[in-house]
XYZ file of N, CA and C in Angstrom:
525
model
N 82.108 -5.231 -119.995
C 80.754 -5.462 -119.562
C 79.820 -5.169 -120.749
N 78.959 -6.117 -121.062
C 78.059 -5.959 -122.205
C 76.805 -5.196 -121.796
N 76.029 -4.835 -122.783
C 74.772 -4.115 -122.525
C 73.796 -4.993 -121.756
N 73.826 -6.307 -122.031
C 72.945 -7.235 -121.333
C 73.297 -7.313 -119.846
N 74.590 -7.330 -119.537
C 75.010 -7.332 -118.134
C 74.568 -6.051 -117.426
N 74.652 -4.949 -118.129
C 74.226 -3.675 -117.558
C 72.730 -3.674 -117.266
N 71.935 -4.207 -118.190
C 70.490 -4.276 -117.991
C 70.157 -5.178 -116.811
N 70.790 -6.351 -116.729
C 70.525 -7.267 -115.622
C 70.999 -6.701 -114.284
N 72.039 -5.859 -114.320
C 72.505 -5.230 -113.099
C 71.550 -4.123 -112.662
N 70.970 -3.444 -113.635
C 70.050 -2.346 -113.348
C 68.689 -2.853 -112.864
N 68.193 -3.909 -113.483
C 66.873 -4.451 -113.161
C 67.066 -5.744 -112.377
N 66.517 -5.796 -111.189
C 66.626 -6.996 -110.369
C 65.624 -8.028 -110.862
N 66.105 -9.138 -111.373
C 65.219 -10.158 -111.933
C 64.885 -11.265 -110.932
N 65.339 -11.131 -109.703
C 64.970 -12.138 -108.711
C 63.500 -11.935 -108.323
N 62.778 -13.011 -108.131
C 61.335 -12.929 -107.922
C 60.952 -12.264 -106.612
N 61.561 -12.676 -105.516
C 61.098 -12.219 -104.213
C 61.517 -10.791 -103.891
N 62.429 -10.228 -104.633
C 62.782 -8.825 -104.420
C 62.185 -7.943 -105.516
N 61.351 -8.527 -106.346
C 60.749 -7.797 -107.452
C 59.334 -7.364 -107.067
N 59.071 -6.086 -107.197
C 57.763 -5.546 -106.837
C 56.643 -6.172 -107.657
N 56.914 -6.495 -108.919
C 55.881 -7.053 -109.792
C 55.403 -8.420 -109.308
N 56.275 -9.202 -108.704
C 55.838 -10.483 -108.161
C 54.827 -10.275 -107.036
N 55.100 -9.336 -106.151
C 54.202 -9.092 -105.019
C 52.878 -8.504 -105.479
N 52.910 -7.686 -106.512
C 51.671 -7.163 -107.089
C 50.866 -8.308 -107.699
N 51.546 -9.195 -108.435
C 50.864 -10.341 -109.038
C 50.273 -11.255 -107.966
N 50.997 -11.456 -106.868
C 50.489 -12.279 -105.765
C 49.225 -11.671 -105.166
N 49.239 -10.371 -104.914
C 48.068 -9.693 -104.341
C 46.884 -9.724 -105.298
N 47.128 -9.472 -106.573
C 46.043 -9.487 -107.556
C 45.467 -10.894 -107.707
N 46.321 -11.899 -107.690
C 45.858 -13.287 -107.812
C 44.906 -13.646 -106.686
N 45.291 -13.350 -105.452
C 44.432 -13.728 -104.325
C 43.213 -12.828 -104.209
N 43.324 -11.591 -104.599
C 42.160 -10.717 -104.616
C 41.133 -11.215 -105.629
N 41.612 -11.612 -106.799
C 40.725 -12.134 -107.838
C 40.108 -13.462 -107.424
N 40.914 -14.320 -106.815
C 40.403 -15.626 -106.395
C 39.304 -15.500 -105.347
N 39.403 -14.505 -104.468
C 38.365 -14.362 -103.445
C 37.177 -13.544 -103.942
N 37.330 -12.819 -105.041
C 36.198 -12.068 -105.586
C 35.349 -12.935 -106.513
N 35.987 -13.736 -107.354
C 35.269 -14.598 -108.294
C 35.116 -15.977 -107.664
N 34.076 -16.175 -106.907
C 33.827 -17.423 -106.193
C 33.062 -18.368 -107.124
N 33.682 -19.452 -107.508
C 33.133 -20.413 -108.480
C 32.798 -19.718 -109.805
N 33.536 -18.684 -110.137
C 33.286 -17.958 -111.372
C 32.187 -16.923 -111.278
N 31.621 -16.755 -110.107
C 30.538 -15.787 -109.894
C 31.109 -14.622 -109.088
N 30.940 -13.396 -109.567
C 31.470 -12.262 -108.809
C 30.757 -12.105 -107.462
N 31.530 -11.811 -106.424
C 30.987 -11.729 -105.078
C 29.962 -10.605 -104.944
N 30.150 -9.516 -105.691
C 29.188 -8.423 -105.584
C 27.810 -8.852 -106.073
N 27.748 -9.847 -106.938
C 26.462 -10.368 -107.402
C 25.733 -11.079 -106.253
N 26.474 -11.787 -105.424
C 25.870 -12.435 -104.253
C 25.383 -11.394 -103.258
N 26.163 -10.345 -103.055
C 25.755 -9.295 -102.123
C 24.532 -8.549 -102.634
N 24.481 -8.307 -103.928
C 23.306 -7.632 -104.499
C 22.073 -8.522 -104.361
N 22.231 -9.829 -104.564
C 21.109 -10.755 -104.423
C 20.623 -10.800 -102.967
N 21.543 -10.712 -102.016
C 21.178 -10.749 -100.597
C 20.449 -9.473 -100.186
N 20.896 -8.320 -100.687
C 20.297 -7.034 -100.317
C 18.997 -6.744 -101.045
N 18.871 -7.240 -102.246
C 17.745 -6.887 -103.103
C 16.447 -7.511 -102.593
N 15.376 -6.747 -102.700
C 14.058 -7.250 -102.312
C 13.377 -7.967 -103.474
N 13.795 -7.644 -104.692
C 13.188 -8.267 -105.865
C 13.780 -9.642 -106.144
N 13.036 -10.415 -106.927
C 13.474 -11.774 -107.242
C 14.469 -11.813 -108.396
N 14.602 -10.733 -109.122
C 15.465 -10.729 -110.307
C 16.930 -10.926 -109.951
N 17.431 -10.204 -108.957
C 18.843 -10.316 -108.573
C 19.157 -11.714 -108.054
N 18.250 -12.287 -107.259
C 18.476 -13.635 -106.731
C 18.414 -14.664 -107.856
N 17.490 -14.498 -108.774
C 17.389 -15.429 -109.908
C 18.645 -15.359 -110.777
N 19.143 -14.152 -111.010
C 20.383 -13.998 -111.785
C 21.554 -14.687 -111.087
N 21.650 -14.485 -109.780
C 22.714 -15.113 -109.005
C 22.615 -16.634 -109.065
N 21.433 -17.171 -108.846
C 21.250 -18.627 -108.890
C 21.580 -19.190 -110.267
N 21.199 -18.463 -111.314
C 21.509 -18.908 -112.675
C 23.016 -18.919 -112.927
N 23.699 -17.870 -112.469
C 25.156 -17.818 -112.654
C 25.848 -18.955 -111.914
N 25.403 -19.241 -110.705
C 25.997 -20.341 -109.942
C 25.726 -21.668 -110.640
N 24.505 -21.846 -111.119
C 24.158 -23.091 -111.810
C 25.002 -23.267 -113.072
N 25.149 -22.218 -113.850
C 25.928 -22.293 -115.094
C 27.391 -22.598 -114.796
N 27.981 -21.857 -113.870
C 29.406 -22.053 -113.575
C 29.682 -23.370 -112.873
N 28.761 -23.809 -112.042
C 28.915 -25.114 -111.400
C 28.865 -26.219 -112.447
N 27.927 -26.107 -113.370
C 27.833 -27.093 -114.448
C 29.079 -27.123 -115.321
N 29.617 -25.950 -115.645
C 30.832 -25.879 -116.457
C 32.013 -26.521 -115.740
N 32.173 -26.205 -114.460
C 33.283 -26.741 -113.679
C 33.200 -28.259 -113.576
N 32.017 -28.769 -113.296
C 31.862 -30.218 -113.170
C 32.003 -30.923 -114.519
N 31.564 -30.288 -115.597
C 31.715 -30.876 -116.933
C 33.196 -31.016 -117.298
N 33.964 -29.970 -117.053
C 35.398 -30.027 -117.343
C 36.068 -31.095 -116.486
N 35.685 -31.187 -115.222
C 36.276 -32.188 -114.334
C 35.929 -33.607 -114.783
N 34.704 -33.806 -115.234
C 34.297 -35.142 -115.682
C 34.955 -35.531 -116.999
N 35.112 -34.569 -117.895
C 35.649 -34.869 -119.222
C 37.162 -34.994 -119.235
N 37.852 -34.117 -118.519
C 39.316 -34.133 -118.602
C 39.985 -33.975 -117.241
N 39.323 -34.422 -116.200
C 39.868 -34.298 -114.852
C 41.163 -35.047 -114.655
N 41.256 -36.253 -115.232
C 42.475 -37.050 -115.080
C 43.652 -36.374 -115.769
N 43.427 -35.856 -116.964
C 44.483 -35.165 -117.698
C 44.934 -33.910 -116.966
N 43.987 -33.126 -116.480
C 44.324 -31.901 -115.756
C 45.080 -32.228 -114.469
N 44.659 -33.270 -113.764
C 45.337 -33.678 -112.537
C 46.772 -34.097 -112.821
N 46.968 -34.896 -113.852
C 48.317 -35.333 -114.215
C 49.204 -34.173 -114.632
N 48.670 -33.263 -115.420
C 49.436 -32.107 -115.881
C 49.789 -31.177 -114.711
N 48.826 -30.922 -113.844
C 49.081 -30.057 -112.687
C 50.108 -30.684 -111.754
N 50.005 -31.993 -111.550
C 50.975 -32.693 -110.701
C 52.373 -32.609 -111.295
N 52.473 -32.818 -112.605
C 53.772 -32.728 -113.275
C 54.363 -31.336 -113.146
N 53.562 -30.314 -113.407
C 54.059 -28.938 -113.361
C 54.471 -28.552 -111.942
N 53.634 -28.875 -110.957
C 53.959 -28.510 -109.577
C 55.182 -29.262 -109.058
N 55.294 -30.549 -109.384
C 56.465 -31.292 -108.925
C 57.729 -30.810 -109.635
N 57.620 -30.451 -110.918
C 58.771 -29.892 -111.631
C 59.203 -28.568 -111.005
N 58.223 -27.714 -110.694
C 58.556 -26.440 -110.058
C 59.174 -26.644 -108.679
N 58.665 -27.605 -107.920
C 59.220 -27.869 -106.587
C 60.656 -28.371 -106.689
N 60.925 -29.260 -107.626
C 62.282 -29.784 -107.786
C 63.234 -28.694 -108.268
N 62.798 -27.948 -109.289
C 63.641 -26.859 -109.791
C 63.861 -25.782 -108.723
N 62.796 -25.446 -108.012
C 62.876 -24.357 -107.050
C 63.644 -24.705 -105.801
N 63.275 -25.798 -105.183
C 63.857 -26.109 -103.882
C 65.014 -27.092 -103.978
N 65.021 -27.922 -105.009
C 66.140 -28.843 -105.204
C 67.329 -28.167 -105.866
N 67.055 -27.367 -106.894
C 68.113 -26.689 -107.642
C 68.219 -25.203 -107.317
N 67.468 -24.751 -106.330
C 67.544 -23.385 -105.816
C 67.276 -22.324 -106.883
N 66.237 -22.553 -107.697
C 65.832 -21.583 -108.710
C 64.721 -20.720 -108.107
N 65.004 -19.442 -107.916
C 64.067 -18.569 -107.219
C 62.772 -18.355 -108.004
N 62.851 -18.280 -109.322
C 61.654 -18.098 -110.139
C 60.717 -19.300 -109.995
N 61.277 -20.515 -109.991
C 60.468 -21.725 -109.821
C 59.865 -21.766 -108.412
N 60.609 -21.310 -107.414
C 60.065 -21.243 -106.058
C 58.857 -20.321 -106.016
N 58.987 -19.168 -106.656
C 57.894 -18.189 -106.664
C 56.665 -18.757 -107.363
N 56.865 -19.403 -108.506
C 55.725 -19.995 -109.216
C 55.084 -21.120 -108.413
N 55.899 -21.920 -107.734
C 55.351 -22.996 -106.907
C 54.539 -22.426 -105.749
N 55.075 -21.405 -105.082
C 54.368 -20.804 -103.951
C 53.096 -20.082 -104.380
N 53.001 -19.749 -105.644
C 51.782 -19.153 -106.191
C 50.805 -20.233 -106.654
N 51.325 -21.271 -107.307
C 50.474 -22.293 -107.922
C 49.958 -23.363 -106.989
N 50.762 -23.772 -106.011
C 50.343 -24.859 -105.126
C 49.076 -24.536 -104.336
N 48.987 -23.356 -103.700
C 47.742 -23.034 -102.991
C 46.553 -22.863 -103.931
N 46.807 -22.364 -105.144
C 45.714 -22.229 -106.105
C 45.167 -23.591 -106.521
N 46.015 -24.604 -106.494
C 45.547 -25.966 -106.756
C 44.571 -26.401 -105.661
N 44.892 -26.037 -104.429
C 43.973 -26.318 -103.327
C 42.646 -25.606 -103.494
N 42.682 -24.381 -103.981
C 41.454 -23.635 -104.241
C 40.648 -24.316 -105.344
N 41.335 -24.813 -106.364
C 40.650 -25.528 -107.439
C 39.955 -26.783 -106.941
N 40.632 -27.536 -106.089
C 40.036 -28.748 -105.515
C 38.846 -28.383 -104.632
N 38.995 -27.334 -103.832
C 37.898 -26.871 -102.981
C 36.709 -26.406 -103.821
N 36.981 -25.730 -104.931
C 35.911 -25.274 -105.819
C 35.173 -26.461 -106.429
N 35.908 -27.475 -106.811
C 35.279 -28.671 -107.368
C 34.400 -29.354 -106.323
N 34.876 -29.435 -105.110
C 34.097 -30.057 -104.026
C 32.826 -29.240 -103.729
N 32.947 -27.922 -103.712
C 31.786 -27.073 -103.479
C 30.784 -27.202 -104.614
N 31.271 -27.270 -105.846
C 30.376 -27.436 -106.998
C 29.623 -28.769 -106.912
N 30.309 -29.816 -106.487
C 29.637 -31.111 -106.326
C 28.559 -31.036 -105.249
N 28.845 -30.354 -104.152
C 27.844 -30.212 -103.086
C 26.643 -29.389 -103.544
N 26.908 -28.344 -104.308
C 25.805 -27.514 -104.805
C 24.930 -28.328 -105.751
N 25.544 -29.121 -106.603
C 24.747 -29.954 -107.511
C 23.940 -30.994 -106.736
N 24.541 -31.600 -105.712
C 23.855 -32.646 -104.952
C 22.732 -32.084 -104.078
N 22.982 -30.963 -103.422
C 22.006 -30.406 -102.484
C 21.018 -29.454 -103.139
N 21.391 -28.838 -104.252
C 20.561 -27.864 -104.982
C 19.981 -26.791 -104.058
N 20.853 -26.088 -103.307
C 20.333 -25.024 -102.434
C 19.850 -23.834 -103.260
N 18.941 -23.068 -102.675
C 18.406 -21.884 -103.343
C 18.402 -20.717 -102.376
N 18.410 -19.528 -102.910
C 18.277 -18.317 -102.104
C 19.392 -18.154 -101.094
N 18.992 -17.886 -99.852
C 19.956 -17.643 -98.775
C 20.848 -18.847 -98.509
N 20.336 -20.058 -98.684
C 21.161 -21.251 -98.470
C 22.304 -21.310 -99.487
N 22.034 -20.919 -100.725
C 23.071 -20.892 -101.752
C 24.095 -19.796 -101.459
N 23.623 -18.646 -101.037
C 24.549 -17.560 -100.683
C 25.418 -17.987 -99.505
N 24.848 -18.683 -98.529
C 25.620 -19.159 -97.379
C 26.683 -20.165 -97.814
N 26.356 -21.063 -98.745
C 27.324 -22.047 -99.248
C 28.472 -21.338 -99.965
N 28.134 -20.380 -100.822
C 29.148 -19.621 -101.553
C 29.987 -18.791 -100.583
N 29.351 -18.251 -99.550
C 30.059 -17.451 -98.552
C 31.071 -18.294 -97.786
N 30.701 -19.517 -97.405
C 31.644 -20.414 -96.723
C 32.814 -20.773 -97.629
N 32.513 -20.989 -98.909
C 33.576 -21.287 -99.868
C 34.524 -20.090 -99.989
N 33.974 -18.889 -100.065
C 34.801 -17.683 -100.174
C 35.665 -17.499 -98.942
N 35.123 -17.774 -97.766
C 35.894 -17.670 -96.531
C 37.066 -18.652 -96.536
N 36.835 -19.868 -97.017
C 37.906 -20.861 -97.109
C 38.978 -20.422 -98.104
N 38.557 -19.845 -99.231
C 39.516 -19.346 -100.225
C 40.347 -18.214 -99.616
N 39.714 -17.327 -98.875
C 40.437 -16.233 -98.238
C 41.422 -16.753 -97.196
N 41.037 -17.789 -96.460
C 41.948 -18.373 -95.470
C 43.165 -19.001 -96.167
N 42.925 -19.727 -97.245
C 44.038 -20.301 -98.004
C 44.933 -19.181 -98.533
N 44.330 -18.106 -99.012
C 45.091 -16.974 -99.522
C 45.936 -16.308 -98.451
N 45.381 -16.127 -97.261
C 46.140 -15.502 -96.178
C 47.332 -16.353 -95.774
N 47.115 -17.655 -95.649
C 48.222 -18.549 -95.300
C 49.271 -18.547 -96.412
N 48.809 -18.569 -97.649
C 49.727 -18.556 -98.788
C 50.561 -17.286 -98.827
N 49.933 -16.150 -98.642
C 50.662 -14.878 -98.657
C 51.657 -14.830 -97.502
N 51.264 -15.324 -96.340
C 52.160 -15.332 -95.183
C 53.380 -16.216 -95.446
N 53.151 -17.440 -95.915
C 54.256 -18.366 -96.183
C 55.163 -17.804 -97.281
N 54.567 -17.259 -98.335
C 55.362 -16.684 -99.419
C 56.172 -15.496 -98.926
N 55.592 -14.657 -98.095
C 56.320 -13.501 -97.559
C 57.479 -13.945 -96.666
N 57.239 -14.943 -95.827
C 58.314 -15.435 -94.963
C 59.447 -16.045 -95.798
N 59.092 -16.856 -96.782
C 60.116 -17.468 -97.627
C 60.842 -16.396 -98.448
N 60.105 -15.424 -98.951
C 60.718 -14.349 -99.719
C 61.676 -13.521 -98.884
N 61.292 -13.215 -97.642
C 62.188 -12.462 -96.763
C 63.433 -13.268 -96.435
N 63.244 -14.562 -96.215
C 64.401 -15.430 -95.943
C 65.350 -15.429 -97.151
N 64.790 -15.571 -98.349
C 65.610 -15.571 -99.569
C 66.335 -14.248 -99.735
N 65.657 -13.143 -99.511
C 66.274 -11.832 -99.670
C 67.373 -11.598 -98.639
N 67.178 -12.082 -97.410
C 68.213 -11.912 -96.394
C 69.391 -12.840 -96.651
N 69.115 -14.046 -97.137
C 70.195 -14.999 -97.401
C 71.060 -14.565 -98.581
N 70.457 -14.006 -99.596
C 71.206 -13.583 -100.778
C 71.863 -12.230 -100.542
N 71.176 -11.360 -99.853
C 71.739 -10.042 -99.554
C 71.352 -9.013 -100.599
N 71.513 -7.763 -100.261
C 71.071 -6.696 -101.168
C 71.925 -6.561 -102.426
N 73.135 -7.023 -102.390
C 74.025 -6.869 -103.542
C 74.143 -8.132 -104.378
N 73.314 -9.139 -104.070
C 73.339 -10.374 -104.856
C 74.384 -11.273 -104.337
């Protein structure tokens, strides 16, 4: 038995039984629901609570800047990004579920819902640009977007947990 075999026997490298994967999953969805369109959620809450115009103006400026950046990237290289994301996700799906590669399954279950969040963010940015809401209306739009992101995250975590438990039970504790 080589040193490499000993290391692989000592450290479980399977994704769904690895604590680091679950930590990464939780951090990913926590970050996705906190940074709504690139704007931190606490900034929206401060703008809602604050009586002064400064916090609301800062919030509106951040939303305007990040919405403009998101739409600019989509207009300039949206086709390329769509093609690349489709290629990567389909490759991960084939490797993961067709060839039973657990690491590819984990990456697919992490990346596919995030693609939905990206599409939802683009749609929300387009609506914000078209409607140009201000003040409470803008906070309400961002709040609805955040709620949708959280719903996608909850479903994603549930599906990933169910699939991970199935994989762990099917493989067994001893591999």
